[in-house]
mmCIF file of N, CA and C and ligand atoms in Angstrom:
data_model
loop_
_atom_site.group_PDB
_atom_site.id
_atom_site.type_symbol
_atom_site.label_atom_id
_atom_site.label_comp_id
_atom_site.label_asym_id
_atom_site.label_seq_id
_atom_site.Cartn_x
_atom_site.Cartn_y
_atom_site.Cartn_z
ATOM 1 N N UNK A 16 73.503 23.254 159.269
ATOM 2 C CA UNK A 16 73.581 22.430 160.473
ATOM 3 C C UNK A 16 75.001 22.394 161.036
ATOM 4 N N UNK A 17 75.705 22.395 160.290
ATOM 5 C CA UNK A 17 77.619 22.225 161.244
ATOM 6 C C UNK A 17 77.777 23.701 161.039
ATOM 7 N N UNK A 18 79.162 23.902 162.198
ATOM 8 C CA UNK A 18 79.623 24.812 162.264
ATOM 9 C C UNK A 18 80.920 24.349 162.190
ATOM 10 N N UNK A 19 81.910 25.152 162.914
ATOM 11 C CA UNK A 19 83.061 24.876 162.928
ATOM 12 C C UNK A 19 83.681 23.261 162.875
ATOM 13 N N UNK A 20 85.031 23.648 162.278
ATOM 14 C CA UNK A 20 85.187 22.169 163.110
ATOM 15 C C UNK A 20 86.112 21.683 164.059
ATOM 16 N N UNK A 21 85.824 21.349 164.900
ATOM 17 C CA UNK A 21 86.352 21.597 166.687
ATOM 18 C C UNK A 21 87.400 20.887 166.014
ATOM 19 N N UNK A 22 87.820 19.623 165.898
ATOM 20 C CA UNK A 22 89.261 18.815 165.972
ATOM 21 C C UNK A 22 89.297 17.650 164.519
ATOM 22 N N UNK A 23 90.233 17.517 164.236
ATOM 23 C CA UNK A 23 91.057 16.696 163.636
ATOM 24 C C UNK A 23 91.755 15.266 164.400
ATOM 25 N N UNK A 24 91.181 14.333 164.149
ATOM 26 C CA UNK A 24 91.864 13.724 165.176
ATOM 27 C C UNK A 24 92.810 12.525 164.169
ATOM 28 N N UNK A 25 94.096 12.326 164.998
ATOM 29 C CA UNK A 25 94.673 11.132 164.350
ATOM 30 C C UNK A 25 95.118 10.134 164.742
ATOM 31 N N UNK A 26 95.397 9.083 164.695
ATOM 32 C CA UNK A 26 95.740 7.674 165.510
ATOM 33 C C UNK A 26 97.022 7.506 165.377
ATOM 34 N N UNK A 27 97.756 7.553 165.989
ATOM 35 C CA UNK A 27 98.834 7.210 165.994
ATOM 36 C C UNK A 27 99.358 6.446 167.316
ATOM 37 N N UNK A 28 100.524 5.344 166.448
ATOM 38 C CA UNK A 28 100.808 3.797 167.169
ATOM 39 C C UNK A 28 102.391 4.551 168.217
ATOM 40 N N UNK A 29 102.626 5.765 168.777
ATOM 41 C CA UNK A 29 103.813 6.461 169.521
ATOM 42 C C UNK A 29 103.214 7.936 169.553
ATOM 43 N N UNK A 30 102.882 7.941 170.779
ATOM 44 C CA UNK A 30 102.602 9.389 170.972
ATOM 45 C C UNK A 30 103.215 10.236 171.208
ATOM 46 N N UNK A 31 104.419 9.512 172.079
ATOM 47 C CA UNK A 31 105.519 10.501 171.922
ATOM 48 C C UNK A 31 106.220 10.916 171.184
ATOM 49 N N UNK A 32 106.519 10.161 169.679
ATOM 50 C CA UNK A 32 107.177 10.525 168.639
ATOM 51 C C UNK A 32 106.181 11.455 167.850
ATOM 52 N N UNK A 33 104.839 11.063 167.837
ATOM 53 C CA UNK A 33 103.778 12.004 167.458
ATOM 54 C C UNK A 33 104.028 13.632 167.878
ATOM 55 N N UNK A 34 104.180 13.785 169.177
ATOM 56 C CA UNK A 34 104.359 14.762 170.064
ATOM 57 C C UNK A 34 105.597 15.700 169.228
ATOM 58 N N UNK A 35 106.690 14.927 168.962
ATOM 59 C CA UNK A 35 107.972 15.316 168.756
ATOM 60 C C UNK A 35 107.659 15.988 167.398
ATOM 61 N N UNK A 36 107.079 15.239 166.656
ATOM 62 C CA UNK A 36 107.279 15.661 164.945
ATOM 63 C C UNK A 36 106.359 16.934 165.121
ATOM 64 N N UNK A 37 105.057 17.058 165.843
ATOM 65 C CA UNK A 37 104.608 18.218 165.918
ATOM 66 C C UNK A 37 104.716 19.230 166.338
ATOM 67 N N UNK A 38 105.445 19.160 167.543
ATOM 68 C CA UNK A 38 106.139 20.157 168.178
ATOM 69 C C UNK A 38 107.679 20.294 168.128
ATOM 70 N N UNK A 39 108.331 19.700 167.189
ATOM 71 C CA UNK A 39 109.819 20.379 167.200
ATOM 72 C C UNK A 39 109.782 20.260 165.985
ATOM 73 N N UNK A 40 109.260 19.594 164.809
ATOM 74 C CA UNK A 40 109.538 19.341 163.294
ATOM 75 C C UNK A 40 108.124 21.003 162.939
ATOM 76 N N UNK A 41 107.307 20.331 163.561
ATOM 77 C CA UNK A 41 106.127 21.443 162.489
ATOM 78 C C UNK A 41 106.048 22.969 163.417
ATOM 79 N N UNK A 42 106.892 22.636 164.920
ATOM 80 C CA UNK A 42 106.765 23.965 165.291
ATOM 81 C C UNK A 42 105.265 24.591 166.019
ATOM 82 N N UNK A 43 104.550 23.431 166.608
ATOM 83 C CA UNK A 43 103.289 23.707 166.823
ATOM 84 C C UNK A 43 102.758 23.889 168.574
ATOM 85 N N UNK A 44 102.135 24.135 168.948
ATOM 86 C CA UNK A 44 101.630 24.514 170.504
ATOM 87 C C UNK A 44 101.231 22.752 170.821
ATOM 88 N N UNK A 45 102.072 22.620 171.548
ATOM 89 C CA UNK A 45 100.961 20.942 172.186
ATOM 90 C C UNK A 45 100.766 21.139 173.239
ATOM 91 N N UNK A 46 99.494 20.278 173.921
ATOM 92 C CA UNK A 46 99.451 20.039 175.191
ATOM 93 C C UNK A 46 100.167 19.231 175.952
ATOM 94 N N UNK A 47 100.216 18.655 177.155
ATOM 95 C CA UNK A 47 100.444 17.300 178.058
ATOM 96 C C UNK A 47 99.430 16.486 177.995
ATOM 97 N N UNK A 48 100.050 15.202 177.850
ATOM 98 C CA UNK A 48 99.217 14.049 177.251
ATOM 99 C C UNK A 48 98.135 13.575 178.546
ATOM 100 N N UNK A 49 96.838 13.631 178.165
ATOM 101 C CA UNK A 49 96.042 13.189 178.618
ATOM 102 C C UNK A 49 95.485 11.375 178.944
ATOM 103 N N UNK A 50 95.179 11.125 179.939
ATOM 104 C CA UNK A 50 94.646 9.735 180.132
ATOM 105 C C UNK A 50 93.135 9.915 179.917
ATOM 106 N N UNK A 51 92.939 8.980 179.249
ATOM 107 C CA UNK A 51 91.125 9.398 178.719
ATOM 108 C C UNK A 51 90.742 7.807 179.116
ATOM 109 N N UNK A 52 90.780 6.771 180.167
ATOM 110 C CA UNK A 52 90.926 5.442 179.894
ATOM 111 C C UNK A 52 88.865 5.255 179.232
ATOM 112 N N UNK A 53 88.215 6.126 180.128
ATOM 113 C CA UNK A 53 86.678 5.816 179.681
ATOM 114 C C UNK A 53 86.699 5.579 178.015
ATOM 115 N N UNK A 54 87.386 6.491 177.442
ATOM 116 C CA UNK A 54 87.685 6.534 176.298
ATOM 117 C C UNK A 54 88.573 5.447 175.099
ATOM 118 N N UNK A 55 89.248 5.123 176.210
ATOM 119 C CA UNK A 55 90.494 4.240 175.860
ATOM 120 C C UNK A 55 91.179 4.547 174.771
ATOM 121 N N UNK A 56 91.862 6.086 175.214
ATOM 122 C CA UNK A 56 93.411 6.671 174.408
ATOM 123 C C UNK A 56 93.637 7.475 175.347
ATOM 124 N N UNK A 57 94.978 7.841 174.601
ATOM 125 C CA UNK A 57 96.081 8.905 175.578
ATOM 126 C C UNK A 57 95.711 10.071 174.357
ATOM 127 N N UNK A 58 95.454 11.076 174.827
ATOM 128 C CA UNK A 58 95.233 12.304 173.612
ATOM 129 C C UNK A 58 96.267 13.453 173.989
ATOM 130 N N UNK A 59 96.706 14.127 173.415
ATOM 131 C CA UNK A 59 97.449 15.240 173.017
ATOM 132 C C UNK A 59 96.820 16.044 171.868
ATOM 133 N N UNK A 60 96.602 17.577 172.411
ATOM 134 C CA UNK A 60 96.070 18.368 171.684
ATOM 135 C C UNK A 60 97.225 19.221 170.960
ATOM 136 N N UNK A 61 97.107 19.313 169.643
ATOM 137 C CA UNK A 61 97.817 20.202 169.212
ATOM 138 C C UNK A 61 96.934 21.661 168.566
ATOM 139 N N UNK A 62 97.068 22.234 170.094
ATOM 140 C CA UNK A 62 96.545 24.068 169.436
ATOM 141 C C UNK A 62 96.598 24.629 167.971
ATOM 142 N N UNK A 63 95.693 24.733 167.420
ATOM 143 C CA UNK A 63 96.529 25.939 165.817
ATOM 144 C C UNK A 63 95.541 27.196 165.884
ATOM 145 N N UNK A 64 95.559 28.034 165.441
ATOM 146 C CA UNK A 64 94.969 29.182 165.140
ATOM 147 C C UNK A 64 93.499 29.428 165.045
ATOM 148 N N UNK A 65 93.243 28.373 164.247
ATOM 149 C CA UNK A 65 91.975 28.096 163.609
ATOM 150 C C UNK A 65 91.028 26.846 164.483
ATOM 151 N N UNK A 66 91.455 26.025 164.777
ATOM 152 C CA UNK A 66 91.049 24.594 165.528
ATOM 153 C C UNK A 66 92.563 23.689 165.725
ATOM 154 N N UNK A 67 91.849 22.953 166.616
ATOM 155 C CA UNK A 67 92.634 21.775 167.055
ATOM 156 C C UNK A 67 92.780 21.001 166.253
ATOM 157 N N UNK A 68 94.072 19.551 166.276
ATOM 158 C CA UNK A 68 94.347 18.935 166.311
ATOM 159 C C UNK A 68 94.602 17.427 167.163
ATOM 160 N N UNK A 69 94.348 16.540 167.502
ATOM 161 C CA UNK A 69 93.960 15.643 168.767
ATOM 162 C C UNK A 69 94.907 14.284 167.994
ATOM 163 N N UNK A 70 96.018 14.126 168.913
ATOM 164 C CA UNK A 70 96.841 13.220 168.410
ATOM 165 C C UNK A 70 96.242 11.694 169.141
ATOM 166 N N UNK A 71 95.454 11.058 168.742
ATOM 167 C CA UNK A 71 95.478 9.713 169.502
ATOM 168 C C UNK A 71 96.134 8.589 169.599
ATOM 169 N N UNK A 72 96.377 7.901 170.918
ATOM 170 C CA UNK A 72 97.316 6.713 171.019
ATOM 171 C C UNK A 72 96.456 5.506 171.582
ATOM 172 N N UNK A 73 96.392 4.429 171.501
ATOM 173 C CA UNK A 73 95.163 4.087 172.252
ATOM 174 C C UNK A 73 95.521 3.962 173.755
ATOM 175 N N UNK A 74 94.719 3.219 174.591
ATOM 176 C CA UNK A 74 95.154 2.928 176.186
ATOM 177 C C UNK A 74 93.607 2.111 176.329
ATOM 178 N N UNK A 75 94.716 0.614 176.831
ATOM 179 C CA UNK A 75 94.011 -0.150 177.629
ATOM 180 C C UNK A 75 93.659 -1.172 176.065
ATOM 181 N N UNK A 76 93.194 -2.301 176.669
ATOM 182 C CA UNK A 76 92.992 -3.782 175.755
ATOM 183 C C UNK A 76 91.945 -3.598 174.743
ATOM 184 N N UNK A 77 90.972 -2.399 175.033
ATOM 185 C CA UNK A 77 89.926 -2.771 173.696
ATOM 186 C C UNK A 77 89.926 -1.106 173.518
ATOM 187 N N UNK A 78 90.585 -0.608 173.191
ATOM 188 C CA UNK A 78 90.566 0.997 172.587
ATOM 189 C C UNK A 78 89.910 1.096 171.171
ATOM 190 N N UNK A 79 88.886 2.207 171.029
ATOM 191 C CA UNK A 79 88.515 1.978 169.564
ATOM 192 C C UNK A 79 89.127 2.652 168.621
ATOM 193 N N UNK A 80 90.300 2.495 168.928
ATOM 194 C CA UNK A 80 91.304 2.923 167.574
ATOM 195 C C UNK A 80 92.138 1.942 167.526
ATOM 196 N N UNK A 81 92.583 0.834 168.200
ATOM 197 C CA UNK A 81 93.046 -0.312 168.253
ATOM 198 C C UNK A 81 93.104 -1.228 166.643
ATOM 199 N N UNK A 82 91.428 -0.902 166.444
ATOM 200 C CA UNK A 82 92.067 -1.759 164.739
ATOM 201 C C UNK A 82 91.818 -0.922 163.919
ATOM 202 N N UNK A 83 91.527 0.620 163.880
ATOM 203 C CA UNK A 83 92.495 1.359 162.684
ATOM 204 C C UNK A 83 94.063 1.506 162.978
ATOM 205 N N UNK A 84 94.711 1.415 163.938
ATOM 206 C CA UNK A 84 96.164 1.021 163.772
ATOM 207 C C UNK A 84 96.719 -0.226 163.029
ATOM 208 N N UNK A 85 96.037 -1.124 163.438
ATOM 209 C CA UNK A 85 96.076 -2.505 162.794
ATOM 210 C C UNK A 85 96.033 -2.051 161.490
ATOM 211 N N UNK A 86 94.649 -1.625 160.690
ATOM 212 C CA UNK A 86 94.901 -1.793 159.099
ATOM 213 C C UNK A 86 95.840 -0.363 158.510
ATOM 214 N N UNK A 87 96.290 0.483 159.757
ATOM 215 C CA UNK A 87 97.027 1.398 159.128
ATOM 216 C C UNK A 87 98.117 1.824 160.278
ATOM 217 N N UNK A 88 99.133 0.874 160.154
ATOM 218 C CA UNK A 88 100.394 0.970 161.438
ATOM 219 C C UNK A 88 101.107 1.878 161.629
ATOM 220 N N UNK A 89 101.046 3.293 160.567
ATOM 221 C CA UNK A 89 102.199 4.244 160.807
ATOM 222 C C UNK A 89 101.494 5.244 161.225
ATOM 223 N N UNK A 90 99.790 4.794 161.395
ATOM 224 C CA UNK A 90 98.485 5.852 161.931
ATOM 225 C C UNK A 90 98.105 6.427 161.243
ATOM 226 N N UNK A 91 97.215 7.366 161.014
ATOM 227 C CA UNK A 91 96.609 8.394 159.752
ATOM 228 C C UNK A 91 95.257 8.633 160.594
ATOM 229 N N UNK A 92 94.391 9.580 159.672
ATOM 230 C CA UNK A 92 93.530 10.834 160.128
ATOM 231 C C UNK A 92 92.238 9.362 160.518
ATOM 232 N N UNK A 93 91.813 10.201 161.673
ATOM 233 C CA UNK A 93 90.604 8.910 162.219
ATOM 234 C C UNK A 93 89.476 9.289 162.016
ATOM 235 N N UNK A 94 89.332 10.568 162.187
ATOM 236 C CA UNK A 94 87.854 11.595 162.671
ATOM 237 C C UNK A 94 87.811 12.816 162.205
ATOM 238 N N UNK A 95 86.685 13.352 161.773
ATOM 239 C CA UNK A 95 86.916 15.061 161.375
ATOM 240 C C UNK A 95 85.716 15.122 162.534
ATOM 241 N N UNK A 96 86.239 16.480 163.177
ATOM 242 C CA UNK A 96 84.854 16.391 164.388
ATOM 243 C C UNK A 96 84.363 18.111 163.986
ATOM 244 N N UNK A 97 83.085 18.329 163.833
ATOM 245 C CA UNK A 97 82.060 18.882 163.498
ATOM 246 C C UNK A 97 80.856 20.034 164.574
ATOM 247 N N UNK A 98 80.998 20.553 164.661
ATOM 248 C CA UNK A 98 80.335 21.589 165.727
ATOM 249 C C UNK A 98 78.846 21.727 165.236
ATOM 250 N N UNK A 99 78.066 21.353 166.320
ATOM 251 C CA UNK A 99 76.611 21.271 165.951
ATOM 252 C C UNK A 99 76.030 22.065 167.506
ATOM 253 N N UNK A 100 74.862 22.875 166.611
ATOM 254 C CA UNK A 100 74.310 23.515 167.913
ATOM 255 C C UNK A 100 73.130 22.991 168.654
ATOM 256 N N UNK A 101 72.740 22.065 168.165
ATOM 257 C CA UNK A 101 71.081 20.729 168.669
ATOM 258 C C UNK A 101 71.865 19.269 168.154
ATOM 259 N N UNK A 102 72.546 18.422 169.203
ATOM 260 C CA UNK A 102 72.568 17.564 168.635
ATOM 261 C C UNK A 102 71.603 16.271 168.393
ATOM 262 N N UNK A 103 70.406 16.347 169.122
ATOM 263 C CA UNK A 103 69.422 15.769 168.981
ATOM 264 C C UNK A 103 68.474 15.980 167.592
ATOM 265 N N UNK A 104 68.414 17.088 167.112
ATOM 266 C CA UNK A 104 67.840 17.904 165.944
ATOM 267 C C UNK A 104 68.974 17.308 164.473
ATOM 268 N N UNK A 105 70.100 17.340 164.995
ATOM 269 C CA UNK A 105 71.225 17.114 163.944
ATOM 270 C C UNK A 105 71.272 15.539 163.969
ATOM 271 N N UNK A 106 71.384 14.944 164.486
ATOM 272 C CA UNK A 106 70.727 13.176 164.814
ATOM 273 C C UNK A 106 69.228 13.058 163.968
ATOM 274 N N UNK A 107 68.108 13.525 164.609
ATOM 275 C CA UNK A 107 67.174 13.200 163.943
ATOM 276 C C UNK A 107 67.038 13.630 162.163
ATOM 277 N N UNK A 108 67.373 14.780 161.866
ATOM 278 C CA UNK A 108 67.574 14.886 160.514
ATOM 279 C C UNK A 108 68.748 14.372 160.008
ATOM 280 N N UNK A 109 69.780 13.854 160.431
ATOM 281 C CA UNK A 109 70.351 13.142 159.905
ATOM 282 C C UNK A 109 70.335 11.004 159.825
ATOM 283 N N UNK A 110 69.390 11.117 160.152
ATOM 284 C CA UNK A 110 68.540 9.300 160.509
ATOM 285 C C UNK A 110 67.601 9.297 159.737
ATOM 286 N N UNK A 111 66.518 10.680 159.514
ATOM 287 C CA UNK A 111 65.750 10.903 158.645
ATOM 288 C C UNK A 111 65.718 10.386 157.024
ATOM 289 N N UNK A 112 66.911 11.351 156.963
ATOM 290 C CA UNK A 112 67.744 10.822 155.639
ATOM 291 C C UNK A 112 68.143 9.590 155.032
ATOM 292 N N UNK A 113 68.315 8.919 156.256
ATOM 293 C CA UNK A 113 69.296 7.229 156.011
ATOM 294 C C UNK A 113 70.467 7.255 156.799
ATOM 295 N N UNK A 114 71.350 8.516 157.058
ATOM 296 C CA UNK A 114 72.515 8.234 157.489
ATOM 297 C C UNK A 114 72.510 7.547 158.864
ATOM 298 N N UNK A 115 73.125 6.427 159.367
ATOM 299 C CA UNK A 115 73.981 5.646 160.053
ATOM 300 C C UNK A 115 74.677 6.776 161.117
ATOM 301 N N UNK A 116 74.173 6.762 162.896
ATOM 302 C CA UNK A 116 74.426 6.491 163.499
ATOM 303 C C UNK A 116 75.512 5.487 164.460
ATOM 304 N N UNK A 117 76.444 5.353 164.950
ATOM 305 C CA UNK A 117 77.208 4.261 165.281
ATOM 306 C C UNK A 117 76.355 4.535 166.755
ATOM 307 N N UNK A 118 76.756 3.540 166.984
ATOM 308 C CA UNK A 118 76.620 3.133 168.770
ATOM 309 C C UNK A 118 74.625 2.682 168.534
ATOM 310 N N UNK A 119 74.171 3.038 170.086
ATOM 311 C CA UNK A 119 72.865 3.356 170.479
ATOM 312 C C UNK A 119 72.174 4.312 170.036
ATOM 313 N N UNK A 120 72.537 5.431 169.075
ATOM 314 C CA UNK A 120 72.167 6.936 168.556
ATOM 315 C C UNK A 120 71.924 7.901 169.632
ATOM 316 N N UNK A 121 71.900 7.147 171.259
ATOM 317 C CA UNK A 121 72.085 8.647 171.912
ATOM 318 C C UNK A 121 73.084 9.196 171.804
ATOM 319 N N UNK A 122 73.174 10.568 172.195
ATOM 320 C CA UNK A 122 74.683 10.982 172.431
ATOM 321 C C UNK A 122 75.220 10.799 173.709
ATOM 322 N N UNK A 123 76.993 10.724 173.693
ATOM 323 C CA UNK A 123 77.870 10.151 174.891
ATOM 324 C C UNK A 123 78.488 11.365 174.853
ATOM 325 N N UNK A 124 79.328 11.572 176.364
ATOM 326 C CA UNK A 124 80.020 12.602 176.578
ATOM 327 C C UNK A 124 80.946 12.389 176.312
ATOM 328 N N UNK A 125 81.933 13.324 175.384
ATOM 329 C CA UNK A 125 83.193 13.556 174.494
ATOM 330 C C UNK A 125 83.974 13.719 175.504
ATOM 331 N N UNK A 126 85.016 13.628 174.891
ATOM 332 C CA UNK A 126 86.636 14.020 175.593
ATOM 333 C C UNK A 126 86.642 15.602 176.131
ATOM 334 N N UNK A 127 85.735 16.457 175.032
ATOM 335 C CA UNK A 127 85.568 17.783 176.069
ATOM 336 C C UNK A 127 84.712 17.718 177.249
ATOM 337 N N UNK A 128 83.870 16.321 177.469
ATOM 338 C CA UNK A 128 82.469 17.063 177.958
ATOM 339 C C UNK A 128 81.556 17.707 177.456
ATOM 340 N N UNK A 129 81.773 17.430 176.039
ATOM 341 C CA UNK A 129 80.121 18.200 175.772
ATOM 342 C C UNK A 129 79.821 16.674 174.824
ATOM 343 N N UNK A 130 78.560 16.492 174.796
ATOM 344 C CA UNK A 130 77.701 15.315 173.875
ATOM 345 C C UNK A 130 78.588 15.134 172.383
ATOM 346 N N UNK A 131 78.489 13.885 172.381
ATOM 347 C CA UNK A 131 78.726 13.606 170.766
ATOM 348 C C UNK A 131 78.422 12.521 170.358
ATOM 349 N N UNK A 132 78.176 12.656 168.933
ATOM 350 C CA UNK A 132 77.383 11.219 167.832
ATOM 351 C C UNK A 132 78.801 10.980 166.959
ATOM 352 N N UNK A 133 78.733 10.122 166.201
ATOM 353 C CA UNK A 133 79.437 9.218 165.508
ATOM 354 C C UNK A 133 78.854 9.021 164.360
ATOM 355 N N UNK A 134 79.313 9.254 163.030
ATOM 356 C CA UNK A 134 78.693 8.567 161.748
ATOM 357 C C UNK A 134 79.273 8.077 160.773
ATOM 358 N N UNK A 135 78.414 6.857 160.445
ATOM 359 C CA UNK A 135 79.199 5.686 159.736
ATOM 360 C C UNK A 135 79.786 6.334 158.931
ATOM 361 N N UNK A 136 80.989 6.010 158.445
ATOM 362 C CA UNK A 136 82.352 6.406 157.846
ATOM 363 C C UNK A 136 81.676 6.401 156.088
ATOM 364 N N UNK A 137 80.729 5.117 156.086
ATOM 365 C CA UNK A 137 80.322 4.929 154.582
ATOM 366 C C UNK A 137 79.526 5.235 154.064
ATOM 367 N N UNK A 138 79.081 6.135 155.103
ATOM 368 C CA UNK A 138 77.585 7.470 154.355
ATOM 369 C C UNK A 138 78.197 8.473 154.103
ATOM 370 N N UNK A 139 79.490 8.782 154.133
ATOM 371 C CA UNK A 139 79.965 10.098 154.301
ATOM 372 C C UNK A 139 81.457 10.224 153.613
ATOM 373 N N UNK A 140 81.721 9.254 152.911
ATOM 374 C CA UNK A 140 82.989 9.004 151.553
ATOM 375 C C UNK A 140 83.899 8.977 152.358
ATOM 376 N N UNK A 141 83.688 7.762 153.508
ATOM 377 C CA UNK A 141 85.111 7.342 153.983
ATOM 378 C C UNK A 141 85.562 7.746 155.133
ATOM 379 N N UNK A 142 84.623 8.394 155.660
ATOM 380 C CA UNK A 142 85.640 9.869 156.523
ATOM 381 C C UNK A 142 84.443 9.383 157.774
ATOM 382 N N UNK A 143 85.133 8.792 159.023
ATOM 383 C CA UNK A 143 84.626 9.204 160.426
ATOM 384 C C UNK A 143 83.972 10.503 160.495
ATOM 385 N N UNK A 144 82.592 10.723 160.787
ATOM 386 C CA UNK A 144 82.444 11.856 161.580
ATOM 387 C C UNK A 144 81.785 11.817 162.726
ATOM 388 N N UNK A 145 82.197 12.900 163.465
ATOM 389 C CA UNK A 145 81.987 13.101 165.058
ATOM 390 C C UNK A 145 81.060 14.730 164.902
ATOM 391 N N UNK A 146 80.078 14.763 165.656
ATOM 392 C CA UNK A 146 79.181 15.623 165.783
ATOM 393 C C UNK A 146 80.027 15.689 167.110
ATOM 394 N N UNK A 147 79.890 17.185 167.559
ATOM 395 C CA UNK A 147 79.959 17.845 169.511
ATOM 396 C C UNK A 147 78.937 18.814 168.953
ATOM 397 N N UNK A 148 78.450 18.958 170.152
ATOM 398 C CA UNK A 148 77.376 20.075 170.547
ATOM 399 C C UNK A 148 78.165 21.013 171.413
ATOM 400 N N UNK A 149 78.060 22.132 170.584
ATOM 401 C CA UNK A 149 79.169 23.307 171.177
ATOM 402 C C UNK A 149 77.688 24.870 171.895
HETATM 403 CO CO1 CO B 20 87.068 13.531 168.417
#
């Protein structure tokens, strides 16, 4: 059922210092920081070879990375995001099972524009995951 995995994403409380350590400390391709407000963060992609990287900052009063900064202030990894080719098919066998859905269980349009699901962090040892339909 997964394929690749499109992005890495991380929260971080300075995007511009984010920006800096990745592109002048690690030497890496970044983008220009994006306004995502539907979303509520500022994102910066950091290009690598293999997949992305997606630096998040939040934006605006109720961002949903707002209180993983809170319980982790210097930021850390939020999301592993997951390439699925039916995400309706990858939803239903994965609900089938038991696993936890966040939201309504439809899918919403991602920061690329293509559909994506959300799954509870505690079906899955901790770890955010993000389904896109690629
Ligand atoms: Co993502």
């Amino acid at each position: 059922m997964l394929g690749r995995v499109n992005h890495i994403a991380i929260a971080v409380p300075d995007l511009a210092a984010a920006v800096a350590a990745y592109r002048d400390t690690l030497g890496a391709s970044v983008s220009a920081p994006q306004a995502l407000p539907e979303h509520g963060v500022t994102v910066v992609f950091v290009e690598l070879p293999n997949t992305k990287v997606e630096l998040l900052e939040p934006l605006g009063g109720d961002s949903p990375i707002a209180a993983f900064l809170e319980k982790n202030p210097s930021g850390g990894m939020h999301h592993i995001c997951y390439e699925v080719a039916d995400i309706i098919a990858a939803r239903d066998r994965l609900t089938a099972t038991g696993a936890r859905v966040l939201g309504n269980g439809e899918p919403k349009i991602g920061a690329h524009g293509k559909p994506v699901l959300f799954l509870h962090p505690k079906d899955f040892f901790g770890t955010l995951i993000e389904l896109e339909q690629v």
